[in-house]
Coordinates of C-alpha atoms in Angstrom, one line a residue:
M3 CA 93.4 96.5 92.2
T4 CA 94.1 98.9 89.4
R5 CA 92.3 98.3 86.2
T6 CA 93.8 101.2 84.4
R7 CA 92.9 103.2 81.4
M8 CA 94.3 106.4 82.7
S9 CA 93.8 109.8 81.1
V10 CA 96.8 111.3 79.4
H11 CA 97.6 113.7 82.3
E12 CA 97.3 111.0 84.9
S13 CA 99.8 108.8 83.1
R14 CA 102.5 111.2 84.2
F15 CA 102.1 109.9 87.8
D16 CA 103.9 106.7 88.7
R17 CA 101.0 105.2 90.8
R18 CA 103.0 102.1 91.8
Q19 CA 105.7 104.4 93.2
F20 CA 103.2 106.4 95.2
L21 CA 101.5 103.3 96.6
R22 CA 105.0 102.1 97.7
E23 CA 106.2 105.3 99.2
A24 CA 105.3 106.7 102.6
G25 CA 102.8 109.2 103.4
S26 CA 104.0 111.6 106.1
V27 CA 102.7 113.0 109.3
A28 CA 101.2 116.1 110.8
T29 CA 101.1 117.3 114.3
A30 CA 98.8 116.5 117.2
G31 CA 97.5 118.5 120.1
M32 CA 94.4 120.2 121.3
V33 CA 91.5 120.4 118.9
I34 CA 90.8 123.9 117.8
A35 CA 87.1 124.4 117.7
S36 CA 85.6 126.3 114.8
S37 CA 82.2 127.8 114.2
R38 CA 82.9 127.6 110.5
T39 CA 80.3 125.5 108.6
S40 CA 80.4 124.1 105.1
V41 CA 78.2 126.0 102.6
V42 CA 77.0 125.1 99.1
R43 CA 79.1 126.9 96.5
G44 CA 78.6 127.8 92.9
A45 CA 80.2 125.7 90.2
N46 CA 82.9 128.3 89.6
D47 CA 83.7 129.1 93.2
R48 CA 87.3 128.6 94.0
L49 CA 88.2 126.0 96.6
G50 CA 91.4 126.3 98.7
I51 CA 93.1 123.0 99.5
G52 CA 95.3 122.3 102.5
F53 CA 97.5 119.2 102.6
I54 CA 98.0 117.4 105.9
G55 CA 101.1 115.2 105.3
C56 CA 103.7 115.9 102.7
G57 CA 105.4 112.5 102.1
G58 CA 105.5 110.3 99.0
R59 CA 101.8 109.7 98.5
S60 CA 101.0 113.4 98.8
G61 CA 103.0 114.1 95.7
A62 CA 100.3 112.5 93.5
H63 CA 97.7 114.7 95.2
F64 CA 99.7 117.9 94.8
Q65 CA 100.2 117.1 91.1
A66 CA 96.6 116.2 90.5
V67 CA 95.3 119.4 92.1
H68 CA 97.9 121.5 90.3
W69 CA 97.0 119.9 87.0
L70 CA 93.3 120.6 87.6
K71 CA 94.1 124.2 88.2
T72 CA 96.6 124.9 85.4
Q73 CA 95.5 122.5 82.7
A74 CA 91.8 122.0 83.3
N75 CA 91.0 125.5 84.5
E76 CA 89.4 124.0 87.7
P77 CA 88.8 126.8 90.3
V78 CA 91.0 125.3 92.9
E79 CA 94.1 126.5 94.7
I80 CA 96.8 124.9 96.9
V81 CA 96.8 127.3 99.9
A82 CA 98.5 125.4 102.7
A83 CA 100.4 122.3 103.7
C84 CA 101.5 120.7 107.0
D85 CA 104.0 118.1 108.0
A86 CA 105.7 117.1 111.3
Y87 CA 109.1 117.1 109.4
R88 CA 110.0 120.6 108.2
P89 CA 112.5 119.7 105.4
R90 CA 109.9 117.4 103.9
L91 CA 107.2 120.1 104.1
N92 CA 109.4 122.8 102.5
K93 CA 110.5 120.4 99.7
R94 CA 106.9 119.4 98.9
I95 CA 105.5 123.0 98.7
E96 CA 108.4 124.2 96.6
G97 CA 106.9 125.2 93.2
Y98 CA 103.3 125.0 94.5
G99 CA 103.1 127.8 97.0
G100 CA 100.8 127.8 100.0
K101 CA 101.4 128.5 103.7
A102 CA 103.5 126.0 105.6
Y103 CA 102.4 124.7 109.0
M104 CA 104.0 122.3 111.4
D105 CA 100.7 121.9 113.4
Y106 CA 97.7 120.7 111.5
H107 CA 95.3 122.4 113.9
E108 CA 96.8 125.7 112.7
L109 CA 96.1 124.7 109.1
L110 CA 92.5 123.8 110.0
A111 CA 92.1 127.3 111.6
D112 CA 93.2 128.9 108.3
P113 CA 90.1 130.6 106.7
N114 CA 91.6 130.1 103.2
V115 CA 91.4 126.3 103.6
D116 CA 88.1 124.9 102.4
A117 CA 89.1 121.3 102.0
V118 CA 91.9 119.1 103.3
C119 CA 93.8 116.1 101.8
I120 CA 95.1 113.8 104.5
A121 CA 98.1 111.7 103.6
T122 CA 99.7 110.8 106.9
P123 CA 100.4 107.5 108.6
D124 CA 97.4 105.2 109.2
H125 CA 97.1 105.8 112.9
L126 CA 96.7 109.6 112.5
H127 CA 94.0 109.6 109.7
G128 CA 90.9 109.3 111.9
Y129 CA 91.8 112.0 114.4
Q130 CA 92.8 114.4 111.7
A131 CA 89.6 113.7 109.7
I132 CA 87.4 114.2 112.7
D133 CA 89.1 117.5 113.6
A134 CA 88.8 118.7 110.0
L135 CA 85.1 117.9 109.7
K136 CA 84.4 119.6 113.0
A137 CA 86.3 122.6 111.7
G138 CA 84.0 122.8 108.7
K139 CA 86.5 121.5 106.2
H140 CA 85.7 119.0 103.5
V141 CA 88.0 115.9 103.7
Y142 CA 89.8 113.7 101.2
C143 CA 91.4 111.1 103.3
E144 CA 93.9 108.4 102.1
K145 CA 93.2 104.8 102.9
P146 CA 93.1 103.1 105.2
V147 CA 90.7 105.4 107.0
T148 CA 92.1 104.3 110.4
H149 CA 94.6 102.0 111.9
W150 CA 93.8 98.3 112.4
R151 CA 93.5 98.8 116.2
Q152 CA 91.2 101.8 116.0
F153 CA 87.7 100.3 115.5
D154 CA 86.1 102.7 118.0
L155 CA 87.7 105.6 116.2
T156 CA 86.5 104.3 112.9
K157 CA 82.9 104.1 114.3
K158 CA 83.2 107.6 115.7
L159 CA 84.5 109.0 112.4
A160 CA 81.6 107.4 110.5
R161 CA 79.2 109.1 112.9
V162 CA 80.9 112.5 112.7
A163 CA 80.9 112.3 108.9
R164 CA 77.2 111.4 108.8
E165 CA 76.3 114.4 111.0
S166 CA 78.6 116.8 109.3
K167 CA 77.6 119.2 106.5
C168 CA 80.9 118.6 104.9
V169 CA 81.9 116.1 102.2
M170 CA 84.2 113.2 102.9
Q171 CA 85.9 111.0 100.3
L172 CA 88.4 108.1 100.8
G173 CA 91.4 107.7 98.6
T174 CA 90.4 104.4 97.0
Q175 CA 90.6 106.1 93.6
G176 CA 89.9 102.8 91.8
M177 CA 86.2 103.6 92.5
S178 CA 86.4 106.0 89.6
D179 CA 86.5 102.9 87.3
S180 CA 83.0 102.5 85.7
A181 CA 83.5 98.6 85.7
W182 CA 82.4 98.5 89.4
H183 CA 79.3 100.6 88.9
Q184 CA 78.3 98.6 85.8
M185 CA 78.9 95.3 87.7
R186 CA 76.8 96.5 90.6
K187 CA 73.9 97.2 88.2
L188 CA 74.2 93.8 86.7
V189 CA 74.1 92.2 90.1
E190 CA 71.1 94.3 91.1
E191 CA 69.3 93.2 87.9
G192 CA 69.8 89.6 88.9
L193 CA 72.2 88.5 86.2
I194 CA 74.2 86.2 88.5
G195 CA 71.3 85.2 90.7
K196 CA 71.8 85.2 94.4
P197 CA 75.4 86.1 95.2
I198 CA 77.3 83.4 97.2
H199 CA 81.0 84.0 96.9
A200 CA 83.6 86.6 95.8
E201 CA 87.4 86.8 95.5
C202 CA 89.7 89.7 95.4
G203 CA 93.2 90.5 96.7
Y204 CA 96.5 92.3 96.2
F205 CA 99.9 90.9 95.2
R206 CA 103.2 92.7 95.1
V207 CA 106.9 92.6 96.0
G208 CA 108.2 95.0 98.5
D209 CA 109.3 95.1 102.2
W210 CA 108.7 98.8 102.7
G211 CA 112.3 98.9 103.9
E212 CA 115.0 101.1 102.6
R213 CA 114.0 100.6 98.9
G214 CA 110.3 101.4 99.5
M215 CA 110.7 104.0 102.2
P216 CA 114.1 105.6 102.2
I217 CA 115.3 107.4 105.3
D218 CA 115.4 111.1 104.3
D219 CA 118.1 112.0 106.9
P220 CA 119.8 109.3 109.0
N221 CA 120.9 112.0 111.4
A222 CA 117.5 113.5 111.9
Q223 CA 116.5 114.2 115.6
P224 CA 113.4 115.5 117.3
G225 CA 113.3 119.3 117.7
P226 CA 111.9 122.4 116.0
D227 CA 112.0 120.7 112.6
L228 CA 110.8 117.2 113.6
N229 CA 107.8 116.7 115.9
W230 CA 108.2 113.1 117.2
E231 CA 105.3 113.4 119.6
A232 CA 103.0 114.4 116.8
F233 CA 104.1 111.4 114.8
L234 CA 103.4 109.0 117.7
G235 CA 99.8 110.2 118.2
D236 CA 97.9 107.6 120.1
S237 CA 100.5 104.9 119.5
P238 CA 102.7 103.5 122.3
K239 CA 105.2 106.2 123.5
K240 CA 108.6 105.1 122.4
P241 CA 112.0 106.8 122.2
F242 CA 112.8 108.4 118.9
D243 CA 114.0 106.0 116.2
V244 CA 114.9 107.4 112.8
S245 CA 113.8 104.2 111.0
R246 CA 110.4 104.1 112.7
F247 CA 109.8 107.7 111.8
F248 CA 110.7 107.4 108.1
R249 CA 109.9 103.7 107.5
W250 CA 106.7 103.6 109.6
R251 CA 104.9 101.0 107.3
M252 CA 107.2 98.3 108.7
H253 CA 105.9 98.7 112.2
E254 CA 102.6 97.5 113.7
D255 CA 102.1 100.6 115.8
Y256 CA 101.5 102.7 112.7
A257 CA 100.6 100.3 109.9
G258 CA 98.9 97.0 109.1
G259 CA 100.6 95.5 106.1
P260 CA 98.6 94.1 103.2
S261 CA 95.4 93.9 105.3
T262 CA 94.8 97.6 105.9
D263 CA 97.2 99.2 103.5
L264 CA 96.5 97.3 100.3
F265 CA 93.2 95.5 100.8
P266 CA 91.0 98.6 100.9
H267 CA 91.7 98.9 97.2
S268 CA 90.5 95.4 96.6
L269 CA 87.6 95.0 99.1
T270 CA 86.0 98.4 98.6
P271 CA 84.6 97.8 95.0
V272 CA 83.5 94.3 96.0
L273 CA 81.4 95.5 98.9
Y274 CA 80.0 98.2 96.6
I275 CA 79.1 95.8 93.8
L276 CA 77.4 93.5 96.3
G277 CA 75.7 96.2 98.4
L278 CA 77.1 94.7 101.6
T279 CA 77.6 96.4 105.0
M280 CA 78.9 94.7 108.1
P281 CA 80.2 91.1 108.2
S282 CA 79.2 88.4 110.6
T283 CA 82.4 86.4 110.9
V284 CA 86.0 87.0 109.9
V285 CA 89.0 84.6 110.0
A286 CA 92.6 85.3 108.8
T287 CA 95.9 83.5 108.3
G288 CA 99.3 84.8 107.3
G289 CA 102.5 86.1 108.8
M290 CA 106.0 87.4 108.1
F291 CA 107.0 84.7 105.6
R292 CA 109.6 86.7 103.6
Y293 CA 110.5 90.0 105.3
R294 CA 111.4 89.0 108.8
E295 CA 112.9 92.3 109.9
R296 CA 109.5 94.0 109.9
E297 CA 106.7 93.7 112.5
I298 CA 103.7 93.3 110.3
P299 CA 102.6 90.4 108.0
D300 CA 103.9 90.3 104.5
T301 CA 101.3 87.6 103.6
F302 CA 97.7 87.9 104.6
N303 CA 94.6 85.9 103.7
T304 CA 91.1 86.7 104.9
L305 CA 87.7 84.9 104.7
I306 CA 84.8 87.2 105.5
D307 CA 81.2 85.8 105.9
Y308 CA 78.2 88.1 105.6
P309 CA 74.7 87.5 107.1
E310 CA 73.3 87.7 103.6
G311 CA 74.7 84.2 103.0
L312 CA 78.0 84.7 101.1
T313 CA 81.8 84.7 101.7
I314 CA 84.4 87.1 100.3
A315 CA 88.0 85.7 100.1
V316 CA 90.7 88.5 100.2
L317 CA 94.1 87.1 99.4
G318 CA 97.5 88.6 99.1
T319 CA 101.2 88.7 99.7
Q320 CA 104.1 91.1 99.3
G321 CA 106.4 88.3 98.5
N322 CA 105.3 87.8 94.9
D323 CA 103.6 90.2 92.4
H324 CA 101.7 87.7 90.2
P325 CA 98.0 88.5 90.8
G326 CA 96.6 85.3 89.3
T327 CA 93.7 85.0 86.9
G328 CA 92.3 88.3 85.9
G329 CA 95.0 90.3 87.6
R330 CA 96.5 93.5 86.2
G331 CA 97.9 96.8 87.2
A332 CA 100.2 97.2 90.3
G333 CA 99.5 93.7 91.7
G334 CA 95.7 94.1 92.1
R335 CA 93.5 91.0 91.6
I336 CA 90.4 91.7 89.6
P337 CA 87.3 90.6 91.6
V338 CA 85.4 87.5 90.8
I339 CA 81.7 87.7 91.8
R340 CA 79.9 84.4 91.9
G341 CA 76.2 83.8 92.2
W342 CA 73.8 80.9 91.9
D343 CA 73.3 81.5 88.2
G344 CA 76.8 82.6 87.1
T345 CA 79.9 84.6 87.6
L346 CA 81.0 88.2 86.8
T347 CA 84.6 89.3 86.4
V348 CA 86.8 91.5 84.1
Q349 CA 88.9 90.6 81.1
G350 CA 90.7 93.5 79.4
K351 CA 88.2 96.2 78.6
E352 CA 85.2 94.0 79.1
I353 CA 83.0 92.7 82.0
I354 CA 82.3 89.0 81.3
F355 CA 79.5 86.9 82.5
V356 CA 80.0 83.1 82.7
P357 CA 76.9 81.0 83.4
A358 CA 77.0 78.5 86.2
A359 CA 76.4 74.8 85.6
G360 CA 72.7 74.1 85.1
S361 CA 71.9 77.7 84.4
N362 CA 69.8 78.5 81.4
K363 CA 71.5 81.9 80.9
K364 CA 74.0 82.6 78.1
A365 CA 77.5 84.0 78.4
Q366 CA 77.7 87.7 77.8
R367 CA 80.3 90.5 77.5
F368 CA 79.8 94.2 78.4
A369 CA 82.2 96.9 77.2
I370 CA 83.6 98.9 80.1
E371 CA 82.7 102.6 79.7
H372 CA 85.9 104.0 81.2
G373 CA 88.8 103.1 83.4
E374 CA 90.2 104.6 86.5
D375 CA 90.8 108.3 86.4
F376 CA 92.7 109.8 89.4
T377 CA 92.3 113.4 88.5
G378 CA 88.6 112.7 87.6
F379 CA 88.3 111.3 91.1
W380 CA 89.6 114.5 92.5
R381 CA 87.4 116.6 90.3
D382 CA 84.3 114.7 91.4
F383 CA 85.3 115.3 95.1
L384 CA 85.6 119.1 94.4
N385 CA 82.2 119.1 92.6
C386 CA 80.7 117.4 95.6
C387 CA 82.2 120.1 97.9
R388 CA 80.7 122.9 95.8
S389 CA 77.3 121.3 95.3
G390 CA 76.7 119.9 98.7
K391 CA 76.3 116.4 97.3
R392 CA 77.2 114.0 100.1
Q393 CA 77.6 110.7 98.1
T394 CA 81.1 110.8 96.7
Q395 CA 82.6 107.9 94.6
S396 CA 84.1 106.5 97.8
P397 CA 82.1 107.6 100.8
M398 CA 82.8 107.3 104.5
D399 CA 80.1 104.8 105.2
L400 CA 81.5 102.4 102.6
A401 CA 85.0 102.9 104.2
Y402 CA 83.5 102.0 107.6
Y403 CA 82.2 98.7 106.3
V404 CA 85.5 97.9 104.6
Q405 CA 87.7 98.9 107.4
T406 CA 85.7 97.0 110.0
A407 CA 86.1 93.7 108.1
L408 CA 89.8 94.3 107.7
Q409 CA 90.3 95.2 111.3
M410 CA 88.5 92.1 112.4
G411 CA 90.9 90.0 110.2
M412 CA 93.9 91.7 111.7
L413 CA 92.7 91.3 115.3
G414 CA 91.8 87.7 114.6
L415 CA 95.2 86.9 113.2
R416 CA 97.0 88.5 116.1
Q417 CA 94.9 86.7 118.7
G418 CA 94.5 83.4 116.9
K419 CA 90.7 83.8 117.2
V420 CA 87.6 84.1 115.1
A421 CA 86.3 87.7 115.0
R422 CA 82.5 88.2 115.0
F423 CA 80.5 91.4 114.6
D424 CA 77.7 92.2 117.0
R425 CA 75.4 94.4 114.9
E426 CA 73.0 95.2 117.7
N427 CA 75.7 96.8 119.8
E428 CA 78.0 97.7 116.8
R429 CA 81.1 96.1 118.2
I430 CA 83.7 93.5 117.4
V431 CA 83.7 90.3 119.5
M432 CA 86.7 88.1 119.7

């Protein structure tokens, strides 16, 4: 859901390409304990960044950090990188420098690393983020925060992040757009009355096959330069398959399709605008309606009920890229927030309010202060790391609420059941 007014330097990045391409993987193994704790730093103190995962998505992060250092005089340095596939690791750090690791635990033990950027397959995010926080590193983690089957891990990561002195930010960079913060304030002020319904979603074309996730080397094999066991993580142990390794987004063991890969971009600002936490009930429909060769749905539609008395509809397909009314950017659907007294949405560079039938309120328009800024999102994260401010633009608690709803949808679709959330015991009930 990209409502873009990018800064000049960000326009060099092809965000649609980076969303399409793969992240990559880092190794797994025993957790290396560290007594290192996060400290509050001065505004000009240099921060060393280590990258866990050197695939396609990491390229945008490398470029953003490099730009902040070289063009914006930000005191930041790329000091290390890690990947389970050595050729990809070597290619990514070329021109940036930094120490190369094949084991992310070794990167976490590097005293020069103050913060990590995690851009690996979905099923590895949670473990790597927990290990990083426990090692005293600040964390910027790509979405989704965990895999669709890892609710318990999501809950654990949320607890570890709350207890840690370190900063954690999720890679839903659309939260840098002021529209969502302005809309939240309007809702809080009562403009739409009591919220009752919201819509959002994501529409695009792409099977994540050869075009979206090319196989770097069809002859690649496990060994010193490719750590298959690290890639598998906690997923089912299967023999090496070159397609599964390079095109992991096609497989349910490592990815979730639109629900957990794309919908965090759409649902995160909606939950933020409405101030919601955990859902009460989730149902989902969809399936492999176009790309039959993959294991995960290409079409996914979710209805999420909240105990506050409202429903959010999250709709999407990878079989067509027309986002519908209000859509823009790389297939994202601009949210529609409905209340008893009227509706909020976005048109162009304005937030618009449309009164509901019978309301005595008048239509209004509000200029959006600024659009999404990816490098600004990174800068805010770095500032939080230095100042000790825990509330980033996309914090872990918000990611926990978003991911739980999406995990409930995926589990419900797979089992043909309604998913309910037990708040008292903090668990999903099918």
